[in-house]
Short mmCIF file of C-alpha atoms in Angstrom, two decimals:
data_model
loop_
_atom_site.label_atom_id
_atom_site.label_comp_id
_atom_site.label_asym_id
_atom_site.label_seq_id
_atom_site.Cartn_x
_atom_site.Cartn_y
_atom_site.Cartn_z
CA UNK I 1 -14.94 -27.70 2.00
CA UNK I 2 -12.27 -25.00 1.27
CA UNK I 3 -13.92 -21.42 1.57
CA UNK I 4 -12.48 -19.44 -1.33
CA UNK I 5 -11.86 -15.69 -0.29
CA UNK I 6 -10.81 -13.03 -2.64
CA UNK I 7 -9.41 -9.75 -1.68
CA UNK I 8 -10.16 -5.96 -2.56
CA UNK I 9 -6.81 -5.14 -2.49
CA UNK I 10 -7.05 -1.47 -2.60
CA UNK I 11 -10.10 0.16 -1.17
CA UNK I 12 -8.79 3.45 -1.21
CA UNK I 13 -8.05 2.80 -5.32
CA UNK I 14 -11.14 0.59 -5.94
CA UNK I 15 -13.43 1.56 -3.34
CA UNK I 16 -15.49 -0.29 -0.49
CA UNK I 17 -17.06 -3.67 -2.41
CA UNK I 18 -17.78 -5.36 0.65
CA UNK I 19 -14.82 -7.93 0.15
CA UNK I 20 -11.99 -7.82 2.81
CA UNK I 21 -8.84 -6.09 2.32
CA UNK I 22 -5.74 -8.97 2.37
CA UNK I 23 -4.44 -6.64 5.61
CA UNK I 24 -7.70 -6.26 7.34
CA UNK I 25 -7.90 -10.61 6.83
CA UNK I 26 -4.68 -10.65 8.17
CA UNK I 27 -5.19 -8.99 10.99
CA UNK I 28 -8.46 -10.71 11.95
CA UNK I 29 -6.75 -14.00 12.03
CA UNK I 30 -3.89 -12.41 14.77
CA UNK I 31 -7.25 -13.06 17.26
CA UNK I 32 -6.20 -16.80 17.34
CA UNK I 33 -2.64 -15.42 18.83
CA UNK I 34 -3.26 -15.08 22.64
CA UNK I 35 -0.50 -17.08 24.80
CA UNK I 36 3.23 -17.35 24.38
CA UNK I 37 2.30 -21.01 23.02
CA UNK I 38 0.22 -19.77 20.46
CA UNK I 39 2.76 -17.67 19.16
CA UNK I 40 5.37 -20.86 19.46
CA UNK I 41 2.89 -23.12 17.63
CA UNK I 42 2.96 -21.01 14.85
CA UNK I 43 6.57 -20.62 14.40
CA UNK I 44 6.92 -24.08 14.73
CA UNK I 45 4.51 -24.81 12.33
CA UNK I 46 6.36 -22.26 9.96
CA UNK I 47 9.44 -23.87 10.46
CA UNK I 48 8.21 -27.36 10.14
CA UNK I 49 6.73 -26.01 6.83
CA UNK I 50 10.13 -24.75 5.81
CA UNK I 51 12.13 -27.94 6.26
CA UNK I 52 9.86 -29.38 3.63
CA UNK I 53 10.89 -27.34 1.23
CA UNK I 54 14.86 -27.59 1.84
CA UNK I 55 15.07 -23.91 3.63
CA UNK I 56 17.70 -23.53 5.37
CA UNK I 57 17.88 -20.12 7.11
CA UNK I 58 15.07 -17.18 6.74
CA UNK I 59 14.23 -13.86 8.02
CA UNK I 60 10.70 -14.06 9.10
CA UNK I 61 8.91 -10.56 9.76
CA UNK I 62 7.00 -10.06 12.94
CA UNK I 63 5.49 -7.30 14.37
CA UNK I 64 3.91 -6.72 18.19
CA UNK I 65 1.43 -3.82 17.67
CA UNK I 66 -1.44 -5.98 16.09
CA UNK I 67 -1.25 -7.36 19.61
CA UNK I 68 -0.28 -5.16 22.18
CA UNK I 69 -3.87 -3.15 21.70
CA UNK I 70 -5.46 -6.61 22.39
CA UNK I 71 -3.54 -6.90 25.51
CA UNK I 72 -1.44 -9.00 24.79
CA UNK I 73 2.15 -8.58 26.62
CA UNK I 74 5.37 -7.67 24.06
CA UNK I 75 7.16 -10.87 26.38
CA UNK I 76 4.12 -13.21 25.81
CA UNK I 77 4.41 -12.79 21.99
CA UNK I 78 8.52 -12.35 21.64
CA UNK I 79 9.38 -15.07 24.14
CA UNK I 80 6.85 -17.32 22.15
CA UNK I 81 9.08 -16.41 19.02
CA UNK I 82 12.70 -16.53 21.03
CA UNK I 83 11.40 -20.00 22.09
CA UNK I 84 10.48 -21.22 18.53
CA UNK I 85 13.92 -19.45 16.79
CA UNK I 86 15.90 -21.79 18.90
CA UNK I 87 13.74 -25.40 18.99
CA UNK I 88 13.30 -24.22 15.22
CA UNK I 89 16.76 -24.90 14.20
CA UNK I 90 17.28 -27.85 17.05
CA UNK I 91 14.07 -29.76 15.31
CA UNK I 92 14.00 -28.77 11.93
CA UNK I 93 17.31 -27.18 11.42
CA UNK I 94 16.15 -23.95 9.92
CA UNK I 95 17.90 -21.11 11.19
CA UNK I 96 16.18 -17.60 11.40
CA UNK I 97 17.24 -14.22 12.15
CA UNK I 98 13.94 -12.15 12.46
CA UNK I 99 13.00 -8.51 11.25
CA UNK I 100 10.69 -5.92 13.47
CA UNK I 101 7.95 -3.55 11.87
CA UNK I 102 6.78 -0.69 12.36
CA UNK I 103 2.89 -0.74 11.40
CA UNK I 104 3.01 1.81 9.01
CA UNK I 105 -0.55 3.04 9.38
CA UNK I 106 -0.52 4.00 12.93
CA UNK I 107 0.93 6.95 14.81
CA UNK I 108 4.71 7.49 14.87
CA UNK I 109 5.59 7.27 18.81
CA UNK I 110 3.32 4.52 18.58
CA UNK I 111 5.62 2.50 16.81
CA UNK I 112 8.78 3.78 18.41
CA UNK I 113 7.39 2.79 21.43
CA UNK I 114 6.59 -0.51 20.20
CA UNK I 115 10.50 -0.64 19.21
CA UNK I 116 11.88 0.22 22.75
CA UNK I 117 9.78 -2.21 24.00
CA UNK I 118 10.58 -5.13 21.86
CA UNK I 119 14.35 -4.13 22.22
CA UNK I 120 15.43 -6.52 24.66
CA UNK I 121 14.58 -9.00 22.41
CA UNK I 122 17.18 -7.39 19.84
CA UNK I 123 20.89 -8.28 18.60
CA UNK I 124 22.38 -5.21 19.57
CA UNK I 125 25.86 -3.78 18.80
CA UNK I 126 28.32 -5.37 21.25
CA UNK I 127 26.42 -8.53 21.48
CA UNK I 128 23.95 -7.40 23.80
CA UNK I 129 20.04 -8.77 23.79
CA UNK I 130 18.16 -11.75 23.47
CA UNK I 131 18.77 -12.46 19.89
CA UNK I 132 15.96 -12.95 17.90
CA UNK I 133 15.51 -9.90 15.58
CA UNK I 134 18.30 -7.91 13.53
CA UNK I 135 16.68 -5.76 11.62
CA UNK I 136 13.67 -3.53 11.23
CA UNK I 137 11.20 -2.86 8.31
CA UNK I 138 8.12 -1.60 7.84
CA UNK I 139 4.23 -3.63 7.26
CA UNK I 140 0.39 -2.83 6.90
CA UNK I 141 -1.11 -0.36 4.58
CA UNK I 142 1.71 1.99 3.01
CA UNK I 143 -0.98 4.70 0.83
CA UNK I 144 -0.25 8.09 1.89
CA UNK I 145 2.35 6.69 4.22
CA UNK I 146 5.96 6.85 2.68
CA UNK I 147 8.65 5.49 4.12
CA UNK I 148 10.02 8.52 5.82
CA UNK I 149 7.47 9.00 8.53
CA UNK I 150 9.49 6.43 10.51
CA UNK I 151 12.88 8.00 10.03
CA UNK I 152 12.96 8.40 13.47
CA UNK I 153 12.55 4.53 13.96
CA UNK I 154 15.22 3.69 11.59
CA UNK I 155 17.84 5.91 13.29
CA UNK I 156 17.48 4.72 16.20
CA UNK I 157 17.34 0.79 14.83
CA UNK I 158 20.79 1.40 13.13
CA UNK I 159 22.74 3.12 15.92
CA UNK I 160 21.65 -0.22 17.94
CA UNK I 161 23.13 -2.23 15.23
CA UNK I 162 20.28 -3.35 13.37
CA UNK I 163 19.92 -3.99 9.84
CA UNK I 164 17.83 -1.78 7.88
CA UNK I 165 14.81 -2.75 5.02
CA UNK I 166 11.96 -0.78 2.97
CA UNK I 167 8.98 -2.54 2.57
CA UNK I 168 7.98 -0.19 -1.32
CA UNK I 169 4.58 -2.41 -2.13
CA UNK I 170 3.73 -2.99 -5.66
CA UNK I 171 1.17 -0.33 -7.56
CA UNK I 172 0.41 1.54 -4.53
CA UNK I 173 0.03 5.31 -4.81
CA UNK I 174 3.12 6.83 -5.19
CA UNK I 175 5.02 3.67 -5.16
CA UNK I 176 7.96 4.79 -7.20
CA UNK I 177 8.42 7.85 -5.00
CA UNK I 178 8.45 5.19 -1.99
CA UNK I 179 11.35 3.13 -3.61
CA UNK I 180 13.06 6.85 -4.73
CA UNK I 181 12.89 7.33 -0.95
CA UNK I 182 14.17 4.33 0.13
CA UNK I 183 17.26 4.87 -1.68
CA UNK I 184 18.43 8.41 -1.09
CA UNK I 185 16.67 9.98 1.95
CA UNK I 186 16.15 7.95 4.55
CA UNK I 187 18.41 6.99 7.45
CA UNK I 188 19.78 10.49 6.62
CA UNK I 189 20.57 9.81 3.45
CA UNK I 190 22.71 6.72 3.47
CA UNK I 191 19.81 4.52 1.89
CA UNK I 192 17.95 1.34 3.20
CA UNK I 193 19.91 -2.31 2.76
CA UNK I 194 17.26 -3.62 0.91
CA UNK I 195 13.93 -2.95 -0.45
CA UNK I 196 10.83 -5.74 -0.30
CA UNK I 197 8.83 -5.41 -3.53
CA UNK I 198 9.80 -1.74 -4.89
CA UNK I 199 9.13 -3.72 -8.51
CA UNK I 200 7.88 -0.18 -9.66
CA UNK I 201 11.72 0.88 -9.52
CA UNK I 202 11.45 0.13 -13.47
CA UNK I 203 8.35 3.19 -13.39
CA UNK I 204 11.60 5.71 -13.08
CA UNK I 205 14.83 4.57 -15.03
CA UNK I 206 17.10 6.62 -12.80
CA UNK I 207 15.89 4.17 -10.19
CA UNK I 208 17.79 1.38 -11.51
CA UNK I 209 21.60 2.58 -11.69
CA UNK I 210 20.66 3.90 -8.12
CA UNK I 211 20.05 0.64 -7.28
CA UNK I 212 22.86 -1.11 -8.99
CA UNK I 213 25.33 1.70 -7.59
CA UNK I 214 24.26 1.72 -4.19
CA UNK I 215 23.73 -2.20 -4.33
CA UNK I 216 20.41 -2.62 -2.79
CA UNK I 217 18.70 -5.67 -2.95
CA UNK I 218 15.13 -6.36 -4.38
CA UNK I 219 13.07 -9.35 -2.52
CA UNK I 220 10.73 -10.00 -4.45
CA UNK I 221 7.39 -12.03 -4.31
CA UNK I 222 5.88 -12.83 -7.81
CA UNK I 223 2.63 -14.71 -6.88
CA UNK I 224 1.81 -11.65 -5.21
CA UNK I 225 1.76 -9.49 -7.78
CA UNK I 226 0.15 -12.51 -10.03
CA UNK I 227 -3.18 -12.16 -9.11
CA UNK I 228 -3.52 -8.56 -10.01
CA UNK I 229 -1.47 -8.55 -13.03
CA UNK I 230 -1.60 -10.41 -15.97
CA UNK I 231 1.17 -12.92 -16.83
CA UNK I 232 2.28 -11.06 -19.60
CA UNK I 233 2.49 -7.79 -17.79
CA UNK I 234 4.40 -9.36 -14.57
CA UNK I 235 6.75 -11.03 -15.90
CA UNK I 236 8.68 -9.50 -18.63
CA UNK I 237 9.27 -6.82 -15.42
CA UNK I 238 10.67 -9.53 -13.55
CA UNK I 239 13.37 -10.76 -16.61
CA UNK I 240 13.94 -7.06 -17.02
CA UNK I 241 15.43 -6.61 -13.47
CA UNK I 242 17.39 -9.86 -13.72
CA UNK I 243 18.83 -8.72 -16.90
CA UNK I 244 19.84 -5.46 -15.77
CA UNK I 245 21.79 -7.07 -12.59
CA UNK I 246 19.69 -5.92 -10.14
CA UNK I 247 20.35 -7.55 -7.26
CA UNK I 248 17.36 -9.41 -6.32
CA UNK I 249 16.10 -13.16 -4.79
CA UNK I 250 12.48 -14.68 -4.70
CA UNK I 251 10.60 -14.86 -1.50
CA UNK I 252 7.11 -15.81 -0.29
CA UNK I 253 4.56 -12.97 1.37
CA UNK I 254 1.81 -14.27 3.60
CA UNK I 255 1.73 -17.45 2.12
CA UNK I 256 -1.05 -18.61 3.82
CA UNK I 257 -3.20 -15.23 2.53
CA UNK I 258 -1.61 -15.81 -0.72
CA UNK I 259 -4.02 -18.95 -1.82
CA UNK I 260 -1.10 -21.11 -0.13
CA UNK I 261 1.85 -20.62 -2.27
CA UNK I 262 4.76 -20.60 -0.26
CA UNK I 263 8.79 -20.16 -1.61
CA UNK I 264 8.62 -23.30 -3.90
CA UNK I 265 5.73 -21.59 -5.79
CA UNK I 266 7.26 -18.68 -5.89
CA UNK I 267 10.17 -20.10 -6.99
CA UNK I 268 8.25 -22.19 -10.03
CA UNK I 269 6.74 -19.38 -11.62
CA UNK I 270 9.63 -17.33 -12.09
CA UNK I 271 11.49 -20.82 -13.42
CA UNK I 272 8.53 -20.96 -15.86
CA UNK I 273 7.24 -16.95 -16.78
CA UNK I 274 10.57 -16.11 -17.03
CA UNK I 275 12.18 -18.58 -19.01
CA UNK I 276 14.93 -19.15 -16.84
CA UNK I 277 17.72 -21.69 -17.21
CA UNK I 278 18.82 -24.04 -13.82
CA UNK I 279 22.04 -21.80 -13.40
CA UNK I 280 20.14 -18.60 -13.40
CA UNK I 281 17.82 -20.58 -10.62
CA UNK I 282 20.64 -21.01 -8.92
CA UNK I 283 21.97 -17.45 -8.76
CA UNK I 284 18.76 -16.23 -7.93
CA UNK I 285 18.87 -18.70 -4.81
CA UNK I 286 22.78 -17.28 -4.01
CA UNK I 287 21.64 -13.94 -4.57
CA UNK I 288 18.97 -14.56 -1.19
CA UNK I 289 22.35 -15.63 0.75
CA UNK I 290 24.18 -12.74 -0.73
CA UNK I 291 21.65 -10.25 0.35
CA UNK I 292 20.34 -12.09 3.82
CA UNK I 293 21.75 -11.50 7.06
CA UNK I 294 23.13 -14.17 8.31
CA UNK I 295 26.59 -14.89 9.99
CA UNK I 296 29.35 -15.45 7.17
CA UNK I 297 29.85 -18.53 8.29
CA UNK I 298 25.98 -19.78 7.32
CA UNK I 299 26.56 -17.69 3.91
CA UNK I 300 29.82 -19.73 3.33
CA UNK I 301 28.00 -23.32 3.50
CA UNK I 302 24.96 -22.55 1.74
CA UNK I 303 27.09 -21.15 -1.15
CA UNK I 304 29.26 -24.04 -1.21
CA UNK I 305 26.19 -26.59 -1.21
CA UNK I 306 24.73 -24.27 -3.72
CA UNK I 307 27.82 -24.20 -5.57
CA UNK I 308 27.41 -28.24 -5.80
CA UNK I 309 23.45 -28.00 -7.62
CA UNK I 310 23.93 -29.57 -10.80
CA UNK I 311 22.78 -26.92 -13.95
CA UNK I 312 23.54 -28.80 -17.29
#
């Protein structure tokens, strides 16, 4: 039997209903994660679940906080991950570059401590560190927490190198403020790479040309949004962006909190809401290259195999 759980996504909107919070069952499952295997296993199995579905390279997002205050050593859980990155792509081949977050929802020096800790683990300017993340981002609850309360973070991410992203969530408070933020102000005004979510760019028109000129990408994660918003609502967003050349690709978030729907489901809905031809399919899947990143030579072969997809 298959226990159905539903989610009160926003307590601090909805109020306390008894139901679980999609963050507070996420969390609650990290207990499982104790020994460097357990956090191999699951890559593995992540990875093993990818080369089903024809990925070739992602950018999974990982953060050691959630297990740190359990005890749990930063080398237990990031040599568990270093160990999976490389038997990911020797078994499966599915190469991954991964990102770092800062847990939004707890102190500051917290998470910058977290950071220095973990930064061994880094690819760092001049080719030093272990290799397995390249970027940092930000995860857990974002109300009342926009993104510039980890400034600090971020500076100190990019002048190792690293790659910068936003996480903006969808209908939070103040959402379109968060994605405004993203843009201009933060990393001292030079703007994040890329924004996860930040759909509610279309709440404040100016957002979009500021997107466009600054060419920020959008990753996006429809089923998400799909079970609080109604089909007609979600979608018509989603064409919107695509028609206004936003830069954007389809992704999956928490797949296994998200009723199972991974990429390919992802991927299906926005074929089928959206109306979309094969080709545009197709550009949406060069537009994840485009914006990932990977080493050009990666980008150069998965273009030119996507470049071979039949559309007619």
């Amino acid at each position: 039997m298959v226990n159905q759980v539903t989610y009160n996504h926003r307590k601090e909107v909805n109020g306390d209903d008894g139901r679980p919070t999609f963050l507070e069952a996420y969390f609650a499952g990290c207990q499982v994660l104790v020994t460097e295997e357990d956090f191999y296993d699951l890559s593995m199995d992540y990875f093993s679940r990818c080369a089903k579905m024809n990925v070739r390279y992602c950018e999974p997002f990982f953060d050691t906080q959630a297990h740190t205050e359990r005890g749990i050593s930063v080398p237990t859980i990031l040599n568990g991950y270093l160990r999976a990155q490389k038997d990911g792509l020797e078994k499966y081949g599915v190469k991954s570059n991964w990102i770092f977050c800062f847990l939004r929802d707890r102190p500051l020096q917290e998470g910058l401590d977290a950071y220095t800790a973990a930064r061994p683990w880094a690819t760092l300017a001049g080719g030093d560190g272990k290799g397995l993340f390249h970027a940092v981002g930000l995860a857990a609850n974002e109300f009342e927490k926009p993104p510039l309360l980890f400034e600090e973070g971020f500076r100190m991410a990019k002048e190792d190198g690293l790659h910068i992203t936003m996480h903006c969530d969808v209908d939070q408070k103040d959402a379109a403020d968060h994605v405004r933020e993203a843009i201009f102000d933060v990393c001292g005004g030079q703007g994040t790479e890329r924004i996860d979510h930040g759909l509610n760019a279309l709440d404040k028109p100016e957002l979009i040309p500021a997107l466009k000129g600054r060419s920020i990408g959008l990753t996006l994660c429809p089923h998400a949004y799909h079970r609080r918003q109604k089909t007609e609502i979600l979608f018509p967003k989603i064409t919107r962006l695509i028609r206004e050349g936003i830069m954007l690709c389809i992704n999956s978030d928490d797949p296994t909190y998200m009723h199972n729907v991974w990429i390919d489901g992802n991927m299906q809905k926005v074929y089928t809401y959206c109306d979309l031809s094969k080709k545009e399919m197709v550009q949406l899947c060069k537009n994840g290259v485009k914006m990932s990143w990977a080493d050009n030579q990666t980008k150069t072969d998965l273009i030119q195999e996507l470049d071979r997809v039949d559309v007619t």
